[in-house]
mmCIF file of C-alpha atoms in Angstrom:
data_model
loop_
_atom_site.group_PDB
_atom_site.id
_atom_site.type_symbol
_atom_site.label_atom_id
_atom_site.label_comp_id
_atom_site.label_asym_id
_atom_site.label_seq_id
_atom_site.Cartn_x
_atom_site.Cartn_y
_atom_site.Cartn_z
ATOM 1 C CA MET A 300 67.025 -42.785 86.648
ATOM 2 C CA SER A 301 66.554 -43.090 82.918
ATOM 3 C CA SER A 302 63.784 -45.652 83.329
ATOM 4 C CA MET A 303 61.905 -43.210 85.593
ATOM 5 C CA ARG A 304 61.989 -40.458 82.985
ATOM 6 C CA ASP A 305 60.823 -42.577 80.046
ATOM 7 C CA PRO A 306 58.305 -45.437 80.013
ATOM 8 C CA PRO A 307 60.327 -48.679 79.742
ATOM 9 C CA ILE A 308 58.198 -50.023 76.923
ATOM 10 C CA LEU A 309 59.021 -46.996 74.772
ATOM 11 C CA GLN A 310 62.676 -46.750 75.759
ATOM 12 C CA ASN A 311 63.724 -50.380 75.748
ATOM 13 C CA HIS A 312 61.370 -52.286 73.479
ATOM 14 C CA LEU A 313 60.189 -50.028 70.646
ATOM 15 C CA PRO A 314 62.646 -48.723 68.047
ATOM 16 C CA HIS A 315 62.422 -45.015 67.318
ATOM 17 C CA ASP A 316 61.244 -45.660 63.750
ATOM 18 C CA LEU A 317 58.355 -47.769 65.049
ATOM 19 C CA VAL A 318 57.413 -45.058 67.547
ATOM 20 C CA LEU A 319 57.295 -42.524 64.709
ATOM 21 C CA TYR A 320 55.150 -44.868 62.632
ATOM 22 C CA ILE A 321 52.665 -45.175 65.505
ATOM 23 C CA LEU A 322 52.607 -41.404 65.956
ATOM 24 C CA ALA A 323 52.116 -40.867 62.215
ATOM 25 C CA ASN A 324 48.872 -42.856 62.396
ATOM 26 C CA LEU A 325 47.388 -40.724 65.177
ATOM 27 C CA PRO A 326 45.046 -37.713 64.776
ATOM 28 C CA VAL A 327 46.672 -34.287 64.605
ATOM 29 C CA LYS A 328 45.638 -33.205 68.110
ATOM 30 C CA SER A 329 47.142 -36.351 69.631
ATOM 31 C CA VAL A 330 50.391 -35.917 67.708
ATOM 32 C CA LEU A 331 50.705 -32.307 68.848
ATOM 33 C CA ARG A 332 50.357 -33.352 72.494
ATOM 34 C CA PHE A 333 53.197 -35.866 72.124
ATOM 35 C CA ARG A 334 55.609 -33.059 71.130
ATOM 36 C CA CYS A 335 56.183 -32.320 74.828
ATOM 37 C CA VAL A 336 57.156 -35.910 75.749
ATOM 38 C CA ARG A 337 60.767 -35.689 74.606
ATOM 39 C CA LYS A 338 62.907 -33.248 72.648
ATOM 40 C CA SER A 339 63.712 -35.963 70.132
ATOM 41 C CA TRP A 340 59.996 -36.579 69.592
ATOM 42 C CA ASN A 341 59.341 -32.881 69.044
ATOM 43 C CA SER A 342 62.242 -32.674 66.597
ATOM 44 C CA SER A 343 60.940 -35.676 64.665
ATOM 45 C CA ILE A 344 57.292 -34.569 64.641
ATOM 46 C CA THR A 345 58.166 -31.122 63.269
ATOM 47 C CA SER A 346 60.443 -32.523 60.549
ATOM 48 C CA PRO A 347 59.282 -32.320 56.887
ATOM 49 C CA SER A 348 59.630 -36.085 56.463
ATOM 50 C CA PHE A 349 57.297 -36.872 59.398
ATOM 51 C CA ILE A 350 54.757 -34.255 58.270
ATOM 52 C CA TYR A 351 54.747 -35.831 54.808
ATOM 53 C CA SER A 352 54.383 -39.371 56.228
ATOM 54 C CA HIS A 353 51.510 -38.286 58.495
ATOM 55 C CA LEU A 354 49.786 -36.675 55.511
ATOM 56 C CA LYS A 355 50.010 -39.876 53.456
ATOM 57 C CA LEU A 356 48.687 -42.046 56.286
ATOM 58 C CA ASN A 357 45.800 -39.713 57.104
ATOM 59 C CA GLY A 358 42.659 -41.144 55.567
ATOM 60 C CA SER A 359 40.070 -39.017 57.354
ATOM 61 C CA ARG A 360 37.600 -37.269 55.079
ATOM 62 C CA ARG A 361 35.881 -34.085 56.095
ATOM 63 C CA LEU A 362 33.510 -31.521 54.651
ATOM 64 C CA LEU A 363 34.166 -27.918 55.641
ATOM 65 C CA PHE A 364 31.332 -25.399 55.364
ATOM 66 C CA VAL A 365 31.708 -21.636 55.664
ATOM 67 C CA GLN A 366 28.782 -19.849 57.276
ATOM 68 C CA PRO A 367 28.452 -16.130 58.073
ATOM 69 C CA ASP A 368 27.809 -15.349 61.717
ATOM 70 C CA TRP A 369 25.772 -12.173 61.932
ATOM 71 C CA ILE A 370 26.053 -10.261 65.187
ATOM 72 C CA PRO A 371 24.329 -6.863 65.470
ATOM 73 C CA LEU A 372 26.695 -3.865 65.616
ATOM 74 C CA ALA A 373 29.734 -6.136 65.168
ATOM 75 C CA PRO A 374 32.020 -6.947 62.219
ATOM 76 C CA ARG A 375 30.785 -9.792 60.063
ATOM 77 C CA ARG A 376 32.471 -13.072 60.986
ATOM 78 C CA ARG A 377 32.806 -16.309 59.057
ATOM 79 C CA GLN A 378 32.468 -19.569 60.911
ATOM 80 C CA CYS A 379 33.835 -22.864 59.617
ATOM 81 C CA ILE A 380 31.927 -26.051 60.408
ATOM 82 C CA VAL A 381 33.801 -29.331 59.906
ATOM 83 C CA ILE A 382 31.607 -32.375 59.210
ATOM 84 C CA CYS A 383 32.561 -36.057 58.989
ATOM 85 C CA GLU A 384 31.835 -37.144 55.423
ATOM 86 C CA HIS A 385 30.585 -40.616 56.345
ATOM 87 C CA SER A 386 28.435 -39.953 59.449
ATOM 88 C CA PHE A 387 27.643 -36.267 58.725
ATOM 89 C CA ASN A 388 28.260 -35.497 62.388
ATOM 90 C CA THR A 389 29.806 -32.166 63.343
ATOM 91 C CA ILE A 390 33.452 -32.560 64.383
ATOM 92 C CA SER A 391 34.457 -28.976 65.138
ATOM 93 C CA LYS A 392 33.633 -25.312 64.613
ATOM 94 C CA PHE A 393 35.952 -22.312 64.479
ATOM 95 C CA ASP A 394 35.927 -18.695 63.317
ATOM 96 C CA ILE A 395 38.211 -17.582 60.504
ATOM 97 C CA PRO A 396 40.745 -15.434 62.410
ATOM 98 C CA LEU A 397 40.682 -12.375 60.152
ATOM 99 C CA THR A 398 39.206 -8.942 60.705
ATOM 100 C CA TYR A 399 37.545 -8.626 57.323
ATOM 101 C CA THR A 400 35.534 -11.111 55.277
ATOM 102 C CA PRO A 401 37.862 -13.374 53.259
ATOM 103 C CA SER A 402 36.719 -15.893 50.690
ATOM 104 C CA ILE A 403 38.080 -19.433 50.418
ATOM 105 C CA VAL A 404 40.201 -19.923 47.311
ATOM 106 C CA GLY A 405 40.777 -23.630 47.872
ATOM 107 C CA SER A 406 41.660 -26.451 50.226
ATOM 108 C CA CYS A 407 44.607 -28.789 49.771
ATOM 109 C CA ASN A 408 46.225 -31.252 52.205
ATOM 110 C CA GLY A 409 44.656 -29.571 55.224
ATOM 111 C CA LEU A 410 45.555 -26.022 54.152
ATOM 112 C CA LEU A 411 42.903 -23.393 53.506
ATOM 113 C CA CYS A 412 43.823 -20.643 51.072
ATOM 114 C CA LEU A 413 41.884 -17.458 51.874
ATOM 115 C CA GLU A 414 41.693 -14.273 49.831
ATOM 116 C CA GLU A 415 41.036 -10.932 51.533
ATOM 117 C CA GLY A 416 40.112 -8.410 48.875
ATOM 118 C CA ARG A 417 42.801 -8.185 46.199
ATOM 119 C CA ASP A 418 45.780 -7.306 48.356
ATOM 120 C CA TYR A 419 46.305 -10.310 50.641
ATOM 121 C CA VAL A 420 46.129 -14.074 50.481
ATOM 122 C CA TYR A 421 46.370 -16.286 53.574
ATOM 123 C CA LEU A 422 47.425 -19.879 54.092
ATOM 124 C CA LEU A 423 45.696 -21.270 57.185
ATOM 125 C CA ASN A 424 46.075 -24.691 58.772
ATOM 126 C CA PRO A 425 43.283 -24.790 61.370
ATOM 127 C CA SER A 426 44.438 -28.210 62.664
ATOM 128 C CA ILE A 427 47.681 -26.743 64.056
ATOM 129 C CA GLY A 428 46.335 -23.196 64.594
ATOM 130 C CA LYS A 429 48.829 -21.351 62.373
ATOM 131 C CA PHE A 430 48.601 -19.130 59.302
ATOM 132 C CA LYS A 431 50.770 -17.138 56.917
ATOM 133 C CA ARG A 432 49.837 -13.845 55.217
ATOM 134 C CA VAL A 433 50.986 -13.308 51.643
ATOM 135 C CA SER A 434 50.888 -9.865 50.019
ATOM 136 C CA THR A 435 49.958 -9.862 46.342
ATOM 137 C CA SER A 436 52.361 -8.212 43.917
ATOM 138 C CA LEU A 437 50.301 -6.992 40.968
ATOM 139 C CA PRO A 438 49.299 -3.407 41.875
ATOM 140 C CA MET A 439 45.782 -2.036 41.772
ATOM 141 C CA PRO A 440 45.369 0.702 39.107
ATOM 142 C CA THR A 441 44.373 4.098 40.461
ATOM 143 C CA ILE A 442 42.125 4.857 37.480
ATOM 144 C CA SER A 443 40.674 2.187 35.236
ATOM 145 C CA PRO A 444 37.897 2.522 32.622
ATOM 146 C CA THR A 445 36.931 -1.139 33.057
ATOM 147 C CA VAL A 446 36.256 -3.465 35.957
ATOM 148 C CA ARG A 447 39.379 -5.185 37.248
ATOM 149 C CA GLN A 448 38.970 -8.777 38.394
ATOM 150 C CA ALA A 449 41.223 -11.372 39.993
ATOM 151 C CA ALA A 450 40.767 -15.117 39.531
ATOM 152 C CA THR A 451 42.788 -17.005 42.153
ATOM 153 C CA GLY A 452 43.556 -20.709 42.506
ATOM 154 C CA PHE A 453 45.486 -22.851 44.997
ATOM 155 C CA GLY A 454 47.228 -26.153 44.329
ATOM 156 C CA TYR A 455 49.947 -28.595 45.352
ATOM 157 C CA ASP A 456 53.065 -29.436 43.348
ATOM 158 C CA SER A 457 53.584 -33.151 43.972
ATOM 159 C CA GLU A 458 56.998 -33.201 42.284
ATOM 160 C CA THR A 459 58.583 -30.603 44.567
ATOM 161 C CA ASN A 460 56.269 -30.944 47.600
ATOM 162 C CA ASP A 461 55.380 -27.270 47.304
ATOM 163 C CA TYR A 462 52.170 -25.233 47.529
ATOM 164 C CA LYS A 463 51.363 -22.622 44.898
ATOM 165 C CA ILE A 464 48.925 -19.732 44.535
ATOM 166 C CA VAL A 465 48.007 -18.588 41.005
ATOM 167 C CA ARG A 466 46.307 -15.269 40.217
ATOM 168 C CA ILE A 467 44.936 -14.073 36.877
ATOM 169 C CA ILE A 468 44.316 -10.325 36.669
ATOM 170 C CA TYR A 469 41.985 -9.269 33.865
ATOM 171 C CA HIS A 470 39.581 -6.513 32.882
ATOM 172 C CA LEU A 471 35.991 -7.261 31.990
ATOM 173 C CA TRP A 472 34.725 -6.409 28.512
ATOM 174 C CA SER A 473 38.013 -4.904 27.350
ATOM 175 C CA PRO A 474 41.163 -6.341 25.700
ATOM 176 C CA THR A 475 43.288 -3.588 27.239
ATOM 177 C CA PRO A 476 45.156 -3.844 29.417
ATOM 178 C CA PRO A 477 45.745 -7.517 28.543
ATOM 179 C CA PRO A 478 45.360 -10.233 31.208
ATOM 180 C CA GLN A 479 48.327 -10.882 33.497
ATOM 181 C CA ALA A 480 49.161 -13.916 35.588
ATOM 182 C CA GLU A 481 51.428 -14.467 38.585
ATOM 183 C CA ILE A 482 52.386 -17.363 40.824
ATOM 184 C CA TYR A 483 53.477 -17.587 44.455
ATOM 185 C CA THR A 484 55.382 -20.633 45.674
ATOM 186 C CA LEU A 485 55.584 -21.350 49.375
ATOM 187 C CA LYS A 486 59.178 -22.604 49.189
ATOM 188 C CA SER A 487 60.467 -19.456 47.484
ATOM 189 C CA GLY A 488 58.222 -17.118 49.479
ATOM 190 C CA SER A 489 57.863 -14.790 46.490
ATOM 191 C CA TRP A 490 55.747 -13.991 43.434
ATOM 192 C CA ARG A 491 56.790 -14.064 39.794
ATOM 193 C CA ARG A 492 55.044 -13.397 36.500
ATOM 194 C CA LEU A 493 53.685 -16.142 34.251
ATOM 195 C CA HIS A 494 53.187 -16.244 30.510
ATOM 196 C CA PHE A 495 49.467 -15.948 29.768
ATOM 197 C CA PRO A 496 48.939 -17.753 26.444
ATOM 198 C CA LEU A 497 45.574 -16.413 25.284
ATOM 199 C CA ALA A 498 45.287 -13.904 22.468
ATOM 200 C CA PRO A 499 46.002 -10.332 23.629
ATOM 201 C CA ASP A 500 42.759 -9.055 22.047
ATOM 202 C CA LEU A 501 40.615 -11.583 23.928
ATOM 203 C CA ILE A 502 37.573 -9.964 25.510
ATOM 204 C CA ILE A 503 36.897 -11.824 28.765
ATOM 205 C CA ARG A 504 33.318 -12.008 29.984
ATOM 206 C CA SER A 505 34.192 -13.987 33.115
ATOM 207 C CA ILE A 506 36.711 -16.412 34.596
ATOM 208 C CA SER A 507 35.139 -18.313 37.441
ATOM 209 C CA SER A 508 33.966 -21.500 39.061
ATOM 210 C CA SER A 509 30.433 -22.335 40.131
ATOM 211 C CA PHE A 510 28.850 -19.482 42.147
ATOM 212 C CA MET A 511 32.341 -18.261 43.092
ATOM 213 C CA LEU A 512 33.123 -21.554 44.817
ATOM 214 C CA PRO A 513 36.774 -22.578 45.258
ATOM 215 C CA ILE A 514 38.594 -23.261 41.982
ATOM 216 C CA PRO A 515 38.758 -27.054 41.424
ATOM 217 C CA PHE A 516 42.205 -28.669 41.660
ATOM 218 C CA VAL A 517 42.256 -32.073 39.974
ATOM 219 C CA SER A 518 44.871 -34.152 38.099
ATOM 220 C CA GLY A 519 47.556 -31.707 39.229
ATOM 221 C CA ALA A 520 45.882 -28.707 37.585
ATOM 222 C CA LEU A 521 43.599 -25.788 38.417
ATOM 223 C CA HIS A 522 40.495 -25.235 36.288
ATOM 224 C CA TRP A 523 38.444 -22.116 35.536
ATOM 225 C CA MET A 524 35.500 -21.722 33.179
ATOM 226 C CA LEU A 525 36.271 -18.856 30.802
ATOM 227 C CA HIS A 526 33.579 -17.103 28.759
ATOM 228 C CA GLU A 527 34.626 -14.653 26.074
ATOM 229 C CA GLY A 528 32.412 -12.057 24.432
ATOM 230 C CA LYS A 529 31.180 -8.494 24.727
ATOM 231 C CA ASP A 530 28.887 -7.216 27.445
ATOM 232 C CA LYS A 531 25.178 -7.946 26.929
ATOM 233 C CA GLU A 532 25.977 -10.296 24.058
ATOM 234 C CA PRO A 533 25.876 -14.093 24.209
ATOM 235 C CA PRO A 534 29.329 -15.580 24.847
ATOM 236 C CA ARG A 535 31.241 -16.264 21.647
ATOM 237 C CA ARG A 536 33.033 -19.206 23.162
ATOM 238 C CA SER A 537 33.293 -21.002 26.493
ATOM 239 C CA PHE A 538 36.107 -23.331 27.482
ATOM 240 C CA ILE A 539 37.955 -24.596 30.543
ATOM 241 C CA LEU A 540 41.173 -22.716 31.240
ATOM 242 C CA LYS A 541 43.603 -25.019 33.028
ATOM 243 C CA PHE A 542 46.918 -24.426 34.775
ATOM 244 C CA ASP A 543 49.314 -27.333 35.348
ATOM 245 C CA VAL A 544 50.751 -26.645 38.813
ATOM 246 C CA ASN A 545 53.815 -28.889 38.342
ATOM 247 C CA GLU A 546 54.825 -27.590 34.901
ATOM 248 C CA GLU A 547 53.437 -24.077 35.550
ATOM 249 C CA LYS A 548 51.788 -23.854 32.128
ATOM 250 C CA PHE A 549 48.320 -22.779 30.988
ATOM 251 C CA GLY A 550 46.174 -24.762 28.573
ATOM 252 C CA MET A 551 42.621 -25.132 27.315
ATOM 253 C CA ILE A 552 40.079 -27.955 27.572
ATOM 254 C CA ALA A 553 37.031 -27.965 25.288
ATOM 255 C CA THR A 554 33.627 -28.651 26.797
ATOM 256 C CA PRO A 555 31.679 -31.759 25.720
ATOM 257 C CA PHE A 556 28.782 -29.692 24.359
ATOM 258 C CA GLY A 557 29.172 -27.627 21.225
ATOM 259 C CA ASP A 558 27.288 -24.492 22.230
ATOM 260 C CA THR A 559 28.316 -22.037 24.906
ATOM 261 C CA ASN A 560 26.563 -22.472 28.224
ATOM 262 C CA GLU A 561 27.043 -19.906 30.966
ATOM 263 C CA GLN A 562 25.394 -22.305 33.411
ATOM 264 C CA SER A 563 28.176 -24.911 33.217
ATOM 265 C CA TYR A 564 31.077 -25.058 35.664
ATOM 266 C CA PRO A 565 34.163 -27.235 36.234
ATOM 267 C CA ILE A 566 34.260 -29.214 39.457
ATOM 268 C CA VAL A 567 35.769 -32.375 40.950
ATOM 269 C CA PHE A 568 33.765 -35.605 40.985
ATOM 270 C CA LYS A 569 35.394 -38.630 42.667
ATOM 271 C CA GLY A 570 38.871 -37.359 41.821
ATOM 272 C CA LYS A 571 38.086 -36.617 38.166
ATOM 273 C CA LEU A 572 37.424 -33.408 36.252
ATOM 274 C CA ALA A 573 33.689 -32.881 35.848
ATOM 275 C CA LEU A 574 31.256 -30.305 34.494
ATOM 276 C CA THR A 575 27.868 -29.425 35.872
ATOM 277 C CA GLU A 576 25.442 -28.190 33.261
ATOM 278 C CA HIS A 577 22.262 -26.532 34.482
ATOM 279 C CA GLU A 578 19.150 -26.783 32.341
ATOM 280 C CA GLY A 579 17.012 -24.041 33.786
ATOM 281 C CA HIS A 580 16.049 -24.653 37.419
ATOM 282 C CA SER A 581 14.914 -28.250 37.021
ATOM 283 C CA LEU A 582 17.802 -30.410 35.783
ATOM 284 C CA LEU A 583 21.509 -30.787 36.505
ATOM 285 C CA ASN A 584 23.592 -32.706 33.968
ATOM 286 C CA VAL A 585 26.800 -34.220 35.318
ATOM 287 C CA TRP A 586 29.605 -34.686 32.764
ATOM 288 C CA VAL A 587 32.830 -36.467 33.756
ATOM 289 C CA MET A 588 36.139 -36.657 31.853
ATOM 290 C CA LYS A 589 37.034 -40.294 32.495
ATOM 291 C CA ASP A 590 40.536 -39.994 30.965
ATOM 292 C CA TYR A 591 42.033 -36.626 31.855
ATOM 293 C CA GLY A 592 42.993 -34.619 28.777
ATOM 294 C CA VAL A 593 41.132 -36.909 26.337
ATOM 295 C CA HIS A 594 38.183 -35.003 24.864
ATOM 296 C CA GLN A 595 36.450 -38.157 23.653
ATOM 297 C CA SER A 596 36.229 -39.428 27.247
ATOM 298 C CA TRP A 597 33.659 -36.802 28.281
ATOM 299 C CA THR A 598 30.643 -38.791 29.468
ATOM 300 C CA LYS A 599 27.263 -37.629 30.732
ATOM 301 C CA LEU A 600 26.922 -39.823 33.809
ATOM 302 C CA PHE A 601 23.784 -38.498 35.455
ATOM 303 C CA VAL A 602 20.828 -36.194 35.025
ATOM 304 C CA VAL A 603 19.679 -35.006 38.460
ATOM 305 C CA PRO A 604 16.192 -33.483 38.854
ATOM 306 C CA LEU A 605 16.609 -30.481 41.148
ATOM 307 C CA LEU A 606 13.112 -28.953 41.091
ATOM 308 C CA ASP A 607 12.636 -25.376 42.217
ATOM 309 C CA ARG A 608 13.409 -26.046 45.882
ATOM 310 C CA VAL A 609 17.187 -26.147 45.321
ATOM 311 C CA TYR A 610 18.465 -22.775 46.432
ATOM 312 C CA ARG A 611 22.183 -23.291 45.853
ATOM 313 C CA PHE A 612 24.624 -25.885 44.549
ATOM 314 C CA TYR A 613 27.893 -26.464 46.451
ATOM 315 C CA GLY A 614 29.642 -29.400 44.844
ATOM 316 C CA TYR A 615 30.447 -33.021 45.604
ATOM 317 C CA SER A 616 31.959 -34.844 48.536
ATOM 318 C CA GLU A 617 34.910 -37.142 47.854
ATOM 319 C CA ASP A 618 32.438 -40.048 47.778
ATOM 320 C CA GLY A 619 30.468 -38.311 45.039
ATOM 321 C CA LEU A 620 27.514 -37.062 47.092
ATOM 322 C CA LEU A 621 25.908 -33.905 45.703
ATOM 323 C CA ILE A 622 25.769 -31.131 48.333
ATOM 324 C CA VAL A 623 23.007 -28.548 47.877
ATOM 325 C CA GLU A 624 21.018 -26.077 49.925
ATOM 326 C CA LYS A 625 17.257 -26.516 49.683
ATOM 327 C CA THR A 626 14.351 -24.306 50.636
ATOM 328 C CA TYR A 627 11.358 -25.632 52.521
ATOM 329 C CA TYR A 628 8.180 -24.125 53.922
ATOM 330 C CA PHE A 629 6.665 -24.398 57.383
ATOM 331 C CA SER A 630 3.902 -22.783 59.421
ATOM 332 C CA ALA A 631 4.556 -20.683 62.519
ATOM 333 C CA ASN A 632 2.006 -18.570 64.383
ATOM 334 C CA GLY A 633 -0.477 -19.124 61.601
ATOM 335 C CA LYS A 634 1.880 -17.804 58.928
ATOM 336 C CA ARG A 635 3.696 -19.616 56.131
ATOM 337 C CA ARG A 636 7.442 -19.184 56.443
ATOM 338 C CA ILE A 637 10.456 -20.226 54.418
ATOM 339 C CA ALA A 638 13.796 -21.629 55.609
ATOM 340 C CA ARG A 639 16.805 -23.391 54.121
ATOM 341 C CA LYS A 640 18.732 -26.530 54.983
ATOM 342 C CA CYS A 641 21.836 -28.230 53.656
ATOM 343 C CA ILE A 642 21.385 -31.758 52.331
ATOM 344 C CA SER A 643 23.379 -34.400 50.488
ATOM 345 C CA ILE A 644 21.963 -36.251 47.478
ATOM 346 C CA ASP A 645 23.145 -39.641 46.237
ATOM 347 C CA ILE A 646 23.018 -38.902 42.504
ATOM 348 C CA GLU A 647 22.550 -42.605 41.673
ATOM 349 C CA THR A 648 19.600 -43.300 43.996
ATOM 350 C CA LEU A 649 18.510 -39.658 44.565
ATOM 351 C CA HIS A 650 18.361 -40.435 48.290
ATOM 352 C CA GLU A 651 18.497 -37.245 50.374
ATOM 353 C CA ARG A 652 20.045 -36.785 53.810
ATOM 354 C CA ASP A 653 20.324 -33.753 56.082
ATOM 355 C CA VAL A 654 23.835 -32.507 56.843
ATOM 356 C CA ASP A 655 24.045 -32.298 60.632
ATOM 357 C CA GLY A 656 25.033 -29.094 62.426
ATOM 358 C CA ILE A 657 24.541 -26.696 59.527
ATOM 359 C CA GLY A 658 21.124 -25.373 60.435
ATOM 360 C CA THR A 659 19.038 -23.192 58.161
ATOM 361 C CA GLU A 660 21.305 -20.175 57.823
ATOM 362 C CA TYR A 661 22.861 -19.068 54.555
ATOM 363 C CA LEU A 662 26.074 -20.884 53.580
ATOM 364 C CA GLU A 663 28.853 -19.408 51.506
ATOM 365 C CA CYS A 664 30.790 -22.438 50.318
ATOM 366 C CA GLU A 665 31.787 -26.049 50.959
ATOM 367 C CA VAL A 666 35.170 -27.685 50.404
ATOM 368 C CA ASN A 667 36.603 -31.148 50.942
ATOM 369 C CA PHE A 668 38.987 -30.985 53.878
ATOM 370 C CA MET A 669 41.371 -33.115 55.920
ATOM 371 C CA GLU A 670 43.461 -32.662 59.064
ATOM 372 C CA SER A 671 47.228 -32.383 58.612
ATOM 373 C CA LEU A 672 50.480 -31.102 60.115
ATOM 374 C CA VAL A 673 51.422 -29.145 56.985
ATOM 375 C CA LEU A 674 53.378 -25.929 57.788
ATOM 376 C CA LEU A 675 54.212 -27.117 61.316
ATOM 377 C CA ASP A 676 57.911 -27.102 60.345
ATOM 378 C CA ARG A 677 57.933 -23.439 59.248
ATOM 379 C CA ALA A 678 59.221 -20.701 61.541
ATOM 380 C CA ASP A 679 57.409 -17.884 59.685
ATOM 381 C CA MET A 680 53.917 -19.025 60.667
ATOM 382 C CA VAL A 681 51.730 -16.923 62.966
ATOM 383 C CA PRO A 682 49.909 -18.832 65.738
ATOM 384 C CA VAL A 683 46.203 -18.183 66.125
ATOM 385 C CA ARG A 684 43.650 -19.340 68.666
ATOM 386 C CA LEU A 685 40.717 -21.102 67.029
#
């Protein structure tokens, strides 16, 4: 009777460890289907050790684009389009399952961190169709003479296998109240305050990434570009504010150019910390820190001519392709019209290629993405249909 319930080749010839190794090399959707084969398989697949092994063996690279979906007389939706990095073919599409319009804070190991206003942060794994809502702890002031801002980042602690959300609360153009920082760890399920090391009288002009794109997470740290100075005055100083996710400490990284440049932003280029420096609308300088933390290793690798047709800059794929949105003109019904399209640029050869499935509509952001089983072992996750 036992041989009728289980395929003989799996029961009698393959050790359980080998079966798990085979499963760990399969795509997420296939692994999820195998949960119903046997109780022991389901128990193993949902274990933290298997989820970690599957993550390490998963080599698929994806690009995830966020695109507003405008429907008349309906709430604004955000659609995610997942593209294969190598073929640029569309793999899947799904709507972000939230009522309002969240922004993507970051992507790490298949998790999307979404921020909805200043009160909630979400961790979403679209591969398994589950998410977790996290309430922020720093309260909103009822009356404030200055503009209150929140700079949020999302990273992975490789030493403890934990995911962390970091928020910096500051007021523009005023040293009072001073900036505050807090951190949420997934394992603890709670927030706590952090020591913010900058001078209490610092006047912050902005803390951001490029065009409000997700904060780059590289070399185990989050990176923001911070400009200090009074309103309507040139920045007094610009530097990269970093946060080591493992050690939970802030630090500063000087830029490779001496003057302040409000058109420079930290980003990830082929796994290394990089800076993009815009020179007007025509040139994009690409600086890379070859040895992380060593100022002398800043190197200007490329100068990319962008021309005026580049509408928006999104970042780099893991292979180092520059992703931008370009404008182009066409004729329809005897009239000259304008549209946009997403393209990739090889910054060494300047070869351009259309990104399939994106169309000509406005994009909000692009992140590097991968499928994973992360959070499948947690009982506090909310299932969602994507």
